[in-house]
Amino acid sequence: MEVVASAPGKVLISGGYLILERPNAGLVLSTNARFYAIVKPLYEEIKPESWAWSWTDVKVSSPQLSREATYKLSLEKSTLHCTTSRNSVNPFVEHAVQYAVAAARRNFVEKGKKDVLEKVLVQGLDITILGSNDFYSFRSQIEAHGLPLTRKTLATFPSFFSITFNTEGWNGTVSRSCKPEVAKTGLGSSAAMTTSVVAALLHYFGVVKLPSSSISLTEQVSAELNIDMVHIIAQSAHCLAQGKIGSGFDVSAAVFGSQRYVRFSPSVLSSAQIGGSYMPDVISDILNAKWDHEASRFSLPPLMTLLLGEPGSGGSSTTSMVGSVKQWQKSDPKNYLETWTRLADANAKLEAQLNLLNKFAREQWAIYEQIMGMCSYSAHEKWMEQVVDQFQEEVVKSLLGARDYFFKIRFLMQQMGKAAGVPIEPESQTQLLDSTMNMEGVLLAGVPGAGGFDAIFAIIIGEATDAVAKAWSSVGVLPLLVKEDSHGVSLEAGDPRNSELTSAISSIKIN
Ligand SMILES: Nc1ncnc2c1ncn2[C@@H]1O[C@H](COP(=O)(O)OP(=O)(O)O)[C@@H](O)[C@H]1O
Ligand SMILES: C[C@@](O)(CCOP(=O)(O)OP(=O)(O)O)CC(=O)O
């Protein structure tokens, strides 16, 4: 039987860099950009001689990259051995498979039912991976075809379109680097991909029960208890595949959806980092470790929309930006501490204002809706003029408070970038972000995550999104189709390509 699991991409709206150290928190929004993993048996029948097997077969397909890799999986050690060219392998998927199988094995051994899992495994594993178009940059194709930089153009691409690699210009010459890099939008493709594979496998083996994409919020709360294991296994596999331990907000968002995140202590992964260890022992250590991350509920206040834009192509390397900031921490501890303390304070105050707005919406929906409607049609300096009672005044105070704290955050991040010698909020972006924040209905505009040249975001009230998207297009920023969606990892009803078929047929073909 086929299992399809999906996990979302993320946008970190506050807490970049600080989130690398406990107990600093970051606010992360999950999105409707999702990775899908489809898991089914490779063989319909259990072969009569399979009882004596110590290996089984695994096939991993990435149709968007036209890649297929095959492996032998050790039933005892849960390790994969590639039987195709190493060019088509994917370290994230390899770690996800090994860790998920080892975790399942431990679970079945504990229940004294190892043979039940082995019966499933000897049918082989056929894994297909698909990522929404929103994860990938199509800017160079759009420009090469002289098409407008609009969401309408992006919407014409067939779903799960072939992924392009970063090229040197758009003149047909492929980058000289031997492994061309995927052109991406910074939504955390590897975290969502790893999480979807781990989730699909653990559900397929019957070790966890994933929440379905249509369940209610209360059902989801109880289901979350059950998906902690998905988080631990996906987080560990992701760190090991990446060869570094980041804050983990991307994997946490892929599992639990939009949230306020405080990182785990890196020591939970100390055993996994020792090369050549016996996989079943590594998994036991990981599952027994004291995972101390916090993922608490957070979402944008109602009637607010997230808009993302791609200001150019190329992007920035998060790893080297983090390296430079850490270098600055060491070389100028006094200024670093002062900036971080002020940033932590501004981040906490922004969060408090957004929480207040959520509370106002819960308490007095009709009045909240009315004032938000008014603010969406006017620029921030006119918001206070719209209020008709004290409650609305409180709402507007919070909106303006959120803006003030966000300006502080932007200023301190710019300062930190200058001190560390990296463009966290590049000067070329500052003017655009300022003018966006002055538009009607715009609450905030900034650079997500580590900043740099990857992307910009805006949080917009009510109906003002189209106007902002239009303004961005006119200055060469490609507005993206992606939206906030607070759902974390989910069980899907079937192959997402089937439900996307209609839109694919009507779309244009771009070579
Ligand atoms: N659809 C896909 N199928 C298989 N592998 C993918 C797919 N999309 C992205 N990848 C792989 O995921 C990795 C991207 O990870 P990474 O560079 O960490 O990006 P991100 O910052 O988005 O997480 C790349 O190695 C790329 O080959
Ligand atoms: C600097 C950071 O705190 C935030 C980076 O956020 P991004 O959203 O920029 O992440 P990538 O997808 O890895 O590029 C590093 C971290 O938290 O790990």
Coordinates of C-alpha atoms and ligand atoms in Angstrom, one line a residue:
M1 CA 0.0 0.0 0.0
E2 CA 1.2 3.5 -0.9
V3 CA 1.9 6.2 1.7
V4 CA 2.2 9.8 0.7
A5 CA 3.5 12.3 3.4
S6 CA 4.2 16.0 2.9
A7 CA 6.2 18.6 4.9
P8 CA 6.2 22.4 4.4
G9 CA 9.0 24.9 3.7
K10 CA 9.7 27.8 6.1
V11 CA 10.3 31.5 6.4
L12 CA 12.1 32.8 9.5
I13 CA 10.6 36.3 10.2
S14 CA 12.6 37.1 13.3
G15 CA 15.4 35.6 15.4
G16 CA 18.0 35.0 12.7
Y17 CA 21.5 34.3 14.2
L18 CA 20.3 34.7 17.8
I19 CA 18.2 31.5 17.4
L20 CA 21.5 29.6 17.0
E21 CA 21.9 30.0 20.8
R22 CA 19.5 28.8 23.5
P23 CA 17.3 30.3 24.9
N24 CA 16.8 32.8 22.1
A25 CA 13.5 32.3 20.2
G26 CA 12.7 32.7 16.5
L27 CA 9.4 33.1 14.8
V28 CA 9.0 30.8 11.9
L29 CA 6.1 30.6 9.5
S30 CA 5.5 27.4 7.5
T31 CA 4.3 27.8 4.0
N32 CA 2.1 26.1 1.4
A33 CA 5.3 25.1 -0.4
R34 CA 5.5 21.4 0.3
F35 CA 7.8 18.4 -0.3
Y36 CA 6.1 15.1 -0.9
A37 CA 7.5 11.6 -0.3
I38 CA 5.7 8.7 -1.8
V39 CA 6.6 5.3 -0.4
K40 CA 5.4 1.9 -1.7
P41 CA 6.8 -1.6 -2.0
L42 CA 9.1 -2.3 -4.9
Y43 CA 7.8 -5.9 -5.3
E44 CA 4.1 -6.8 -4.9
E45 CA 4.9 -10.4 -3.8
I46 CA 7.2 -11.6 -1.0
K47 CA 9.7 -13.8 -2.7
P48 CA 9.8 -17.3 -1.2
E49 CA 13.6 -17.2 -0.7
S50 CA 13.4 -13.8 1.0
W51 CA 13.3 -15.3 4.6
A52 CA 17.1 -15.9 4.2
W53 CA 17.9 -12.4 2.9
S54 CA 20.0 -10.0 4.9
W55 CA 19.6 -7.2 2.4
T56 CA 16.7 -5.6 0.6
D57 CA 16.3 -3.2 -2.3
V58 CA 15.6 0.5 -2.2
K59 CA 14.9 2.8 -5.1
V60 CA 14.8 6.6 -4.8
S61 CA 13.4 8.6 -7.7
S62 CA 13.5 12.4 -8.1
P63 CA 11.6 13.0 -11.3
Q64 CA 12.2 16.8 -11.2
L65 CA 16.0 16.1 -11.3
S66 CA 15.6 13.2 -13.7
R67 CA 17.5 11.1 -11.1
E68 CA 17.1 7.6 -9.9
A69 CA 19.3 5.8 -7.4
T70 CA 19.2 2.2 -6.3
Y71 CA 20.5 0.7 -3.1
K72 CA 20.9 -2.4 -1.1
L73 CA 19.7 -1.9 2.5
S74 CA 21.2 -4.0 5.3
L75 CA 18.3 -5.5 7.4
E76 CA 20.4 -5.7 10.5
K77 CA 22.5 -2.5 10.3
S78 CA 20.0 -0.3 8.4
T79 CA 22.8 1.0 6.2
L80 CA 22.4 1.8 2.5
H81 CA 24.9 0.7 -0.2
C82 CA 24.5 2.5 -3.5
T83 CA 24.3 0.2 -6.5
T84 CA 24.1 3.0 -9.1
S85 CA 26.3 5.9 -10.0
R86 CA 27.1 8.2 -6.9
N87 CA 26.1 11.1 -9.2
S88 CA 22.5 10.5 -8.6
V89 CA 22.5 10.1 -4.8
N90 CA 21.1 12.5 -2.3
P91 CA 22.7 12.6 1.2
F92 CA 19.6 14.0 2.8
V93 CA 17.4 11.1 1.5
E94 CA 20.1 8.5 2.3
H95 CA 20.3 9.6 5.9
A96 CA 16.6 9.9 6.1
V97 CA 16.1 6.3 5.0
Q98 CA 18.8 4.9 7.2
Y99 CA 17.7 6.7 10.3
A100 CA 14.0 6.0 9.7
V101 CA 14.6 2.3 9.1
A102 CA 16.9 2.0 12.2
A103 CA 14.3 3.8 14.4
A104 CA 11.5 1.5 13.1
R105 CA 13.7 -1.5 13.7
R106 CA 14.4 -0.4 17.3
N107 CA 10.6 0.1 17.8
F108 CA 9.8 -3.4 16.5
V109 CA 12.6 -5.1 18.4
E110 CA 11.4 -3.5 21.6
K111 CA 7.9 -5.0 20.9
G112 CA 9.5 -8.4 20.1
K113 CA 8.2 -8.1 16.5
K114 CA 11.3 -7.7 14.4
D115 CA 10.0 -10.2 11.8
V116 CA 6.9 -8.0 11.1
L117 CA 9.1 -5.2 10.0
E118 CA 11.4 -7.5 8.0
K119 CA 8.4 -8.8 6.1
V120 CA 7.6 -5.3 5.0
L121 CA 11.2 -4.5 4.2
V122 CA 11.8 -7.5 2.0
Q123 CA 9.2 -6.2 -0.4
G124 CA 11.7 -3.4 -1.0
L125 CA 11.2 0.3 -0.8
D126 CA 10.2 2.5 -3.7
I127 CA 10.5 6.2 -2.8
T128 CA 9.6 9.1 -5.0
I129 CA 10.4 12.7 -4.0
L130 CA 8.6 15.8 -5.3
G131 CA 9.1 19.4 -4.3
S132 CA 6.6 22.2 -5.0
N133 CA 7.8 24.7 -7.6
D134 CA 7.9 27.4 -4.9
F135 CA 11.1 25.9 -3.6
Y136 CA 13.0 26.6 -6.8
S137 CA 13.9 29.8 -8.6
F138 CA 12.5 30.2 -12.1
R139 CA 13.7 33.8 -12.4
S140 CA 16.4 33.1 -15.0
Q141 CA 14.0 31.2 -17.3
I142 CA 11.4 34.0 -17.0
E143 CA 14.0 36.6 -17.8
A144 CA 15.4 34.6 -20.7
H145 CA 12.0 34.4 -22.3
G146 CA 11.3 38.1 -21.7
L147 CA 8.2 37.3 -19.6
P148 CA 7.0 39.7 -17.0
L149 CA 8.3 39.1 -13.4
T150 CA 4.9 38.4 -12.0
R151 CA 3.0 35.8 -10.0
K152 CA 0.8 35.2 -13.0
T153 CA 3.9 34.1 -15.0
L154 CA 5.0 31.8 -12.2
A155 CA 1.5 30.3 -12.1
T156 CA 1.9 29.1 -15.7
F157 CA 4.7 26.7 -14.8
P158 CA 3.4 23.1 -14.6
S159 CA 3.4 21.7 -11.1
F160 CA 6.6 19.8 -10.0
F161 CA 8.4 21.3 -13.0
S162 CA 11.9 20.1 -13.8
I163 CA 14.4 21.9 -11.6
T164 CA 17.0 24.0 -13.2
F165 CA 20.6 24.2 -12.0
N166 CA 22.3 27.5 -11.5
T167 CA 24.0 28.5 -14.7
E168 CA 26.6 31.1 -15.7
G169 CA 24.2 33.6 -17.2
W170 CA 21.4 32.2 -19.4
N171 CA 23.4 31.5 -22.5
G172 CA 23.3 27.7 -22.4
T173 CA 26.7 27.3 -20.7
V174 CA 26.4 25.2 -17.6
S175 CA 28.4 26.2 -14.6
R176 CA 32.0 24.9 -14.6
S177 CA 31.6 23.5 -11.1
C178 CA 31.3 19.7 -11.5
K179 CA 28.1 19.5 -9.4
P180 CA 25.7 22.3 -10.5
E181 CA 23.7 23.7 -7.7
V182 CA 19.9 23.9 -7.7
A183 CA 18.6 27.4 -8.0
K184 CA 16.3 27.7 -5.0
T185 CA 14.3 30.4 -3.2
G186 CA 15.5 29.7 0.4
L187 CA 12.4 27.9 1.8
G188 CA 14.4 25.1 3.2
S189 CA 14.1 22.4 0.6
S190 CA 16.5 19.9 2.3
A191 CA 14.6 20.1 5.6
A192 CA 11.2 19.7 4.1
M193 CA 12.5 16.8 1.9
T194 CA 14.2 15.0 4.7
T195 CA 11.1 15.4 6.9
S196 CA 8.7 14.2 4.3
V197 CA 10.8 11.0 3.6
V198 CA 11.2 10.2 7.4
A199 CA 7.5 10.8 8.0
A200 CA 6.4 8.7 5.0
L201 CA 8.6 5.8 6.0
L202 CA 7.7 5.8 9.7
H203 CA 4.0 5.9 8.8
Y204 CA 4.5 3.2 6.2
F205 CA 6.1 0.9 8.8
G206 CA 3.3 1.7 11.3
V207 CA 5.6 3.3 13.8
V208 CA 3.8 6.7 13.8
K209 CA 0.4 7.8 12.7
L210 CA 0.6 11.1 10.8
P211 CA -2.1 13.7 11.0
S212 CA -4.0 14.0 7.8
S213 CA -4.0 17.3 6.0
S214 CA -7.7 17.9 6.7
I215 CA -7.8 17.3 10.4
S216 CA -9.0 19.9 12.9
L217 CA -6.6 21.8 15.2
T218 CA -7.6 19.8 18.4
E219 CA -7.0 16.5 16.6
Q220 CA -3.7 17.9 15.5
V221 CA -2.6 18.7 19.0
S222 CA -3.0 15.0 20.1
A223 CA -1.4 13.8 16.9
E224 CA 1.6 16.0 17.6
L225 CA 2.5 13.8 20.5
N226 CA 2.9 11.0 18.0
I227 CA 5.1 13.0 15.6
D228 CA 7.9 13.8 18.0
M229 CA 9.8 10.8 16.7
V230 CA 9.5 12.2 13.1
H231 CA 11.1 15.4 14.4
I232 CA 14.0 13.7 16.2
I233 CA 14.8 11.4 13.3
A234 CA 14.4 14.0 10.6
Q235 CA 16.5 16.6 12.6
S236 CA 19.3 14.1 13.2
A237 CA 19.3 12.9 9.6
H238 CA 19.3 16.5 8.3
C239 CA 22.3 17.6 10.5
L240 CA 24.3 14.5 9.6
A241 CA 23.6 14.9 5.9
Q242 CA 24.4 18.6 6.0
G243 CA 27.6 18.0 8.0
K244 CA 26.7 20.8 10.5
I245 CA 24.3 21.5 13.3
G246 CA 22.3 24.6 12.6
S247 CA 19.5 25.8 14.9
G248 CA 17.0 23.3 13.4
F249 CA 14.1 25.8 13.0
D250 CA 13.7 24.6 9.4
V251 CA 13.2 20.9 10.3
S252 CA 11.0 21.9 13.3
A253 CA 8.8 24.0 11.0
A254 CA 8.6 21.1 8.5
V255 CA 7.3 18.9 11.3
F256 CA 5.2 21.1 13.5
G257 CA 4.3 24.0 11.1
S258 CA 4.4 27.7 12.1
Q259 CA 5.8 28.2 15.5
R260 CA 7.9 30.0 18.1
Y261 CA 11.1 27.9 18.2
V262 CA 13.9 27.6 20.7
R263 CA 16.7 25.3 19.5
F264 CA 17.8 21.9 20.9
S265 CA 21.2 21.5 22.7
P266 CA 23.7 20.3 20.1
S267 CA 24.9 17.6 22.6
V268 CA 21.9 15.4 21.8
L269 CA 23.7 14.6 18.6
S270 CA 27.2 13.9 20.0
S271 CA 26.9 10.1 19.5
A272 CA 25.7 10.4 16.0
Q273 CA 28.6 12.6 15.0
I274 CA 31.2 9.9 15.8
G275 CA 31.9 8.4 12.3
G276 CA 31.6 4.7 11.7
S277 CA 29.3 4.0 14.7
Y278 CA 26.9 1.1 14.6
M279 CA 23.6 2.5 13.4
P280 CA 21.3 0.8 15.8
D281 CA 23.4 2.2 18.7
V282 CA 23.4 5.6 17.2
I283 CA 19.6 5.6 16.9
S284 CA 19.2 4.4 20.5
D285 CA 21.4 7.2 21.7
I286 CA 19.5 9.8 19.7
L287 CA 16.1 8.6 20.8
N288 CA 17.1 8.4 24.4
A289 CA 18.8 11.9 24.4
K290 CA 17.3 14.8 26.2
W291 CA 15.8 16.8 23.3
D292 CA 15.2 20.2 24.8
H293 CA 13.9 22.3 21.8
E294 CA 10.7 24.2 22.2
A295 CA 8.1 24.5 19.4
S296 CA 5.2 26.5 20.7
R297 CA 2.1 27.6 18.7
F298 CA 2.5 30.8 16.8
S299 CA 0.8 32.1 13.7
L300 CA 0.3 35.4 12.0
P301 CA -2.6 37.4 13.4
P302 CA -5.8 36.9 11.3
L303 CA -6.2 38.9 8.1
M304 CA -2.5 39.2 7.6
T305 CA -0.7 37.7 4.6
L306 CA 2.9 36.7 4.0
L307 CA 4.4 37.8 0.6
L308 CA 7.8 36.7 -0.5
G309 CA 9.9 38.2 -3.3
E310 CA 13.1 37.2 -5.2
P311 CA 15.1 40.4 -5.6
G312 CA 17.7 38.9 -7.9
S313 CA 19.4 35.6 -8.6
G314 CA 22.5 34.2 -7.0
G315 CA 21.6 34.3 -3.3
S316 CA 23.9 34.1 -0.3
S317 CA 25.6 31.3 1.5
T318 CA 24.1 31.0 5.0
T319 CA 27.0 28.9 6.2
S320 CA 29.6 31.6 5.4
M321 CA 27.4 34.4 6.8
V322 CA 27.0 32.5 10.0
G323 CA 30.8 31.9 10.0
S324 CA 31.5 35.7 9.7
V325 CA 29.0 36.5 12.5
K326 CA 30.6 34.0 14.8
Q327 CA 34.0 35.4 14.0
W328 CA 32.8 38.8 14.9
Q329 CA 31.4 37.4 18.2
K330 CA 34.9 36.3 19.1
S331 CA 36.7 39.4 17.9
D332 CA 34.5 42.0 19.5
P333 CA 32.6 40.3 22.5
K334 CA 31.6 43.6 24.1
N335 CA 29.7 45.0 21.0
Y336 CA 28.4 41.6 20.1
L337 CA 26.8 41.2 23.5
E338 CA 25.3 44.6 23.5
T339 CA 23.8 44.1 20.0
W340 CA 22.5 40.6 20.8
T341 CA 20.9 41.8 24.0
R342 CA 19.1 44.6 22.2
L343 CA 18.1 42.3 19.4
A344 CA 16.7 39.7 21.8
D345 CA 14.7 42.4 23.5
A346 CA 13.3 43.8 20.2
N347 CA 12.5 40.3 19.0
A348 CA 10.6 39.5 22.2
K349 CA 8.7 42.8 21.9
L350 CA 7.7 42.2 18.3
E351 CA 6.4 38.7 19.3
A352 CA 4.4 40.2 22.2
Q353 CA 2.7 42.7 19.8
L354 CA 1.8 39.9 17.3
N355 CA 0.4 37.8 20.2
L356 CA -1.6 40.8 21.4
L357 CA -3.1 41.2 17.9
N358 CA -4.0 37.5 17.9
K359 CA -5.7 37.9 21.2
F360 CA -7.7 41.0 20.0
A361 CA -8.9 39.0 17.1
R362 CA -10.1 36.2 19.3
E363 CA -11.8 38.6 21.7
Q364 CA -13.6 41.0 19.4
W365 CA -13.6 39.5 15.9
A366 CA -16.0 41.9 14.2
I367 CA -14.3 45.1 15.5
Y368 CA -10.8 43.6 14.7
E369 CA -12.0 42.8 11.2
Q370 CA -13.3 46.3 10.7
I371 CA -10.2 48.1 11.7
M372 CA -7.9 45.7 9.8
G373 CA -10.1 46.4 6.7
M374 CA -9.5 50.2 7.1
C375 CA -5.7 49.8 7.7
S376 CA -5.4 47.7 4.6
Y377 CA -6.4 50.7 2.5
S378 CA -4.2 53.3 4.2
A379 CA -0.5 53.8 4.9
H380 CA 0.6 53.4 8.6
E381 CA 0.6 57.1 9.4
K382 CA -3.1 57.2 8.7
W383 CA -4.0 54.1 10.7
M384 CA -4.7 55.9 14.0
E385 CA -7.1 58.3 12.1
Q386 CA -9.3 55.3 11.3
V387 CA -10.1 54.2 14.9
V388 CA -13.6 54.8 16.2
D389 CA -13.3 53.3 19.7
Q390 CA -10.8 52.3 22.4
F391 CA -10.6 48.7 21.3
Q392 CA -9.6 49.7 17.8
E393 CA -7.1 52.2 19.2
E394 CA -5.5 49.3 21.1
V395 CA -5.3 47.3 17.9
V396 CA -3.7 50.1 16.0
K397 CA -1.2 50.7 18.9
S398 CA -0.1 47.1 18.5
L399 CA 0.2 47.4 14.8
L400 CA 2.4 50.5 15.1
G401 CA 4.3 48.9 18.0
A402 CA 5.1 45.8 15.9
R403 CA 6.4 48.2 13.2
D404 CA 8.6 50.1 15.6
Y405 CA 10.2 46.9 17.1
F406 CA 10.7 45.6 13.6
F407 CA 12.5 48.7 12.5
K408 CA 14.8 48.3 15.6
I409 CA 15.4 44.7 14.6
R410 CA 16.3 45.7 11.0
F411 CA 18.6 48.4 12.2
L412 CA 20.4 46.1 14.7
M413 CA 20.7 43.4 12.0
Q414 CA 22.2 45.9 9.6
Q415 CA 24.7 47.0 12.3
M416 CA 25.6 43.4 13.0
G417 CA 26.1 42.8 9.3
K418 CA 28.4 45.8 9.0
A419 CA 30.4 44.7 12.0
A420 CA 30.7 41.2 10.8
G421 CA 31.5 42.3 7.2
V422 CA 28.4 40.5 5.7
P423 CA 25.4 42.0 4.0
I424 CA 22.6 40.7 6.3
E425 CA 20.3 43.5 5.1
P426 CA 22.1 44.6 2.0
E427 CA 22.1 48.3 1.4
S428 CA 20.5 47.7 -2.0
Q429 CA 17.6 46.2 -0.2
T430 CA 17.1 48.8 2.5
Q431 CA 15.5 51.4 0.3
L432 CA 13.1 48.8 -1.2
L433 CA 12.1 47.5 2.2
D434 CA 11.6 51.0 3.5
S435 CA 9.4 52.0 0.6
T436 CA 7.4 48.7 1.0
M437 CA 6.9 49.4 4.7
N438 CA 5.4 52.8 3.6
M439 CA 2.8 51.3 1.3
E440 CA -0.8 51.1 2.1
G441 CA -1.7 48.1 4.3
V442 CA 1.9 47.0 4.8
L443 CA 2.8 46.0 8.4
L444 CA 6.4 44.8 8.0
A445 CA 9.0 44.2 5.2
G446 CA 12.4 42.6 5.8
V447 CA 14.9 39.9 4.9
P448 CA 14.1 36.5 6.2
G449 CA 16.4 34.1 8.0
A450 CA 20.1 34.8 7.6
G451 CA 19.3 37.7 5.3
G452 CA 21.5 38.4 2.3
F453 CA 20.4 38.5 -1.3
D454 CA 18.1 35.4 -1.2
A455 CA 14.7 36.9 -0.6
I456 CA 12.6 39.6 0.9
F457 CA 9.3 39.3 2.7
A458 CA 6.4 41.5 3.6
I459 CA 3.5 41.0 6.0
I460 CA 0.5 42.7 4.6
I461 CA -2.9 43.5 6.0
G462 CA -6.1 42.5 4.2
E463 CA -6.4 43.1 0.5
A464 CA -3.2 45.0 -0.1
T465 CA -1.1 42.1 -1.4
D466 CA -1.7 42.6 -5.1
A467 CA -0.6 46.2 -4.9
V468 CA 2.7 45.2 -3.2
A469 CA 3.3 42.4 -5.6
K470 CA 2.8 44.9 -8.5
A471 CA 5.1 47.4 -7.0
W472 CA 7.8 44.8 -6.5
S473 CA 7.4 43.5 -10.1
S474 CA 7.9 47.1 -11.4
V475 CA 11.3 47.3 -9.7
G476 CA 12.5 43.9 -10.8
V477 CA 11.6 41.9 -7.7
L478 CA 9.8 38.7 -8.6
P479 CA 6.9 38.2 -6.2
L480 CA 6.4 34.5 -5.3
L481 CA 3.2 32.5 -5.1
V482 CA 4.0 31.0 -1.8
K483 CA 1.7 31.8 1.3
E484 CA 1.8 31.1 5.0
D485 CA 0.2 27.8 5.9
S486 CA 0.5 26.7 9.5
H487 CA 0.2 22.9 8.8
G488 CA 3.2 20.8 9.6
V489 CA 3.9 17.3 8.4
S490 CA 0.8 15.6 6.9
L491 CA -0.5 12.4 5.5
E492 CA -1.8 13.0 2.0
A493 CA -4.6 11.2 0.2
G494 CA -2.5 10.3 -2.8
D495 CA 0.1 11.2 -5.4
P496 CA 0.0 15.1 -5.6
R497 CA 0.7 14.9 -9.4
N498 CA -2.8 13.4 -9.9
S499 CA -4.5 16.4 -8.4
E500 CA -2.3 18.8 -10.2
L501 CA -2.9 17.3 -13.6
T502 CA -5.5 19.7 -14.8
S503 CA -3.4 22.8 -14.1
A504 CA -0.4 21.2 -15.7
I505 CA -2.3 20.5 -19.0
S506 CA -3.4 24.1 -19.3
S507 CA 0.0 25.6 -18.6
I508 CA 2.7 26.7 -21.0
K509 CA 5.8 24.7 -21.8
I510 CA 9.1 26.4 -21.1
N511 CA 12.2 24.6 -22.3
Ligands
LIG1 N1 13.0 17.6 -5.8 C1 14.2 17.2 -5.3 N2 14.6 15.9 -5.4 C2 15.7 15.5 -4.9 N3 16.6 16.3 -4.3 C3 16.3 17.6 -4.2 C4 15.1 18.1 -4.7 N4 15.1 19.4 -4.5 C5 16.3 19.7 -3.8 N5 17.0 18.6 -3.7 C6 18.3 18.5 -3.1 O1 18.2 19.2 -1.8 C7 19.4 19.9 -1.6 C8 19.1 21.3 -1.2 O2 19.6 21.5 0.1 P1 20.2 22.8 0.6 O3 21.3 23.2 -0.3 O4 20.5 22.6 2.1 O5 19.0 23.8 0.4 P2 18.0 24.5 1.4 O6 18.7 25.7 1.9 O7 16.8 24.8 0.5 O8 17.7 23.5 2.4 C9 20.3 19.8 -2.8 O9 21.3 18.9 -2.6 C10 19.4 19.3 -3.9 O10 20.0 18.5 -4.8
LIG2 C1 21.3 32.4 10.4 C2 20.3 31.3 10.9 O1 19.9 31.7 12.2 C3 19.1 31.4 10.1 C4 19.2 30.9 8.6 O2 18.0 31.0 8.0 P1 17.7 30.8 6.5 O3 16.2 30.8 6.3 O4 18.4 31.9 5.7 O5 18.3 29.4 6.3 P2 18.8 28.5 5.0 O6 17.6 28.0 4.4 O7 19.7 27.5 5.7 O8 19.6 29.5 4.2 C5 21.0 29.9 10.9 C6 20.2 28.9 11.6 O9 19.3 29.2 12.3 O10 20.5 27.7 11.5

